[in-house]
Amino acid sequence: MDHLTCQSCGLPFTNEISGTNRDESENEDYCVHCFEHGEFVDQSLTLHGLEVKLVEMAEMHNEITREEAVIVIRELPYLKRWHMNIM
Ligand SMILES: [Zn+2]
């Protein structure tokens, strides 16, 4: 099974939860939580909003550890979705 990194939220994902293109084929750049049917699920999401969300995931829901959140947040500006915005 391939382990991919979502180019929007920065979290690892597998083909089972990969995003979908408009033609319902798999999109291996994004996870299904970020990208579905050829569009971003939350189009108004900003880089800052995402940072807040990741910290919340670590602190309130324990879905990821604080250390993981810090690493992911550091990598966010280099991901495809956000790379374009800062250029
Ligand atoms: Zn994602």
CSV table of C-alpha atoms and ligand atoms in Angstrom, one decimal:
chain,number,residue,atom,x,y,z
A,1,MET,CA,0.0,0.0,0.0
A,2,ASP,CA,1.4,3.4,-0.9
A,3,HIS,CA,1.8,6.0,1.8
A,4,LEU,CA,1.2,9.4,0.5
A,5,THR,CA,1.3,12.9,2.0
A,6,CYS,CA,-1.7,15.1,1.4
A,7,GLN,CA,-0.6,18.2,-0.4
A,8,SER,CA,-3.2,20.2,1.4
A,9,CYS,CA,-3.3,19.2,5.1
A,10,GLY,CA,0.2,17.6,5.2
A,11,LEU,CA,-1.0,14.4,6.9
A,12,PRO,CA,-0.1,11.0,5.6
A,13,PHE,CA,-2.8,9.0,3.9
A,14,THR,CA,-3.3,5.8,1.9
A,15,ASN,CA,-5.0,5.0,-1.4
A,16,GLU,CA,-8.1,4.0,0.6
A,17,ILE,CA,-8.7,7.6,1.6
A,18,SER,CA,-7.3,9.4,-1.4
A,19,GLY,CA,-9.1,12.3,-2.9
A,20,THR,CA,-11.2,12.0,-6.0
A,21,ASN,CA,-11.1,13.8,-9.3
A,22,ARG,CA,-14.2,15.1,-11.1
A,23,ASP,CA,-14.4,11.8,-13.0
A,24,GLU,CA,-14.2,9.9,-9.7
A,25,SER,CA,-10.7,8.6,-10.4
A,26,GLU,CA,-8.2,8.7,-7.5
A,27,ASN,CA,-6.2,11.8,-6.8
A,28,GLU,CA,-2.9,10.9,-5.2
A,29,ASP,CA,-2.0,14.4,-4.2
A,30,TYR,CA,-4.8,15.0,-1.7
A,31,CYS,CA,-6.7,13.0,0.9
A,32,VAL,CA,-10.5,12.7,0.7
A,33,HIS,CA,-10.9,15.1,3.7
A,34,CYS,CA,-9.3,17.8,1.6
A,35,PHE,CA,-10.2,17.0,-2.0
A,36,GLU,CA,-13.4,15.4,-3.4
A,37,HIS,CA,-14.9,15.3,-6.9
A,38,GLY,CA,-12.2,17.5,-8.3
A,39,GLU,CA,-12.6,20.3,-5.8
A,40,PHE,CA,-11.2,21.3,-2.4
A,41,VAL,CA,-13.7,20.4,0.3
A,42,ASP,CA,-13.1,23.6,2.2
A,43,GLN,CA,-12.2,26.2,-0.4
A,44,SER,CA,-12.0,29.1,2.1
A,45,LEU,CA,-9.4,27.3,4.1
A,46,THR,CA,-6.3,29.3,4.6
A,47,LEU,CA,-2.8,28.3,5.6
A,48,HIS,CA,-3.3,29.9,9.0
A,49,GLY,CA,-6.7,28.2,9.5
A,50,LEU,CA,-5.1,24.9,8.8
A,51,GLU,CA,-2.4,25.5,11.3
A,52,VAL,CA,-5.0,26.2,14.0
A,53,LYS,CA,-6.9,23.0,13.0
A,54,LEU,CA,-3.8,20.9,13.3
A,55,VAL,CA,-3.0,22.3,16.7
A,56,GLU,CA,-6.6,21.6,17.7
A,57,MET,CA,-6.3,18.0,16.4
A,58,ALA,CA,-3.3,17.5,18.6
A,59,GLU,CA,-4.6,19.2,21.7
A,60,MET,CA,-8.3,18.3,21.8
A,61,HIS,CA,-8.8,15.2,19.8
A,62,ASN,CA,-5.4,13.5,20.2
A,63,GLU,CA,-5.6,12.4,16.5
A,64,ILE,CA,-2.0,13.4,16.1
A,65,THR,CA,0.7,14.2,18.7
A,66,ARG,CA,1.9,17.7,19.3
A,67,GLU,CA,5.3,16.8,17.8
A,68,GLU,CA,3.6,15.5,14.6
A,69,ALA,CA,1.6,18.7,14.4
A,70,VAL,CA,4.7,20.9,14.7
A,71,ILE,CA,6.4,18.9,11.9
A,72,VAL,CA,3.4,19.0,9.6
A,73,ILE,CA,3.0,22.8,10.2
A,74,ARG,CA,6.6,23.4,9.4
A,75,GLU,CA,6.2,21.6,6.0
A,76,LEU,CA,2.9,23.2,5.0
A,77,PRO,CA,4.2,26.1,3.0
A,78,TYR,CA,6.0,23.7,0.7
A,79,LEU,CA,3.0,21.6,-0.2
A,80,LYS,CA,1.4,22.0,-3.6
A,81,ARG,CA,-1.8,23.8,-2.4
A,82,TRP,CA,0.0,26.4,-0.4
A,83,HIS,CA,3.2,26.8,-2.4
A,84,MET,CA,1.4,28.7,-5.1
A,85,ASN,CA,-0.2,31.1,-2.6
A,86,ILE,CA,3.0,32.4,-1.2
A,87,MET,CA,4.7,33.0,-4.6
B,1,ZN,ZN,-5.7,16.3,3.3
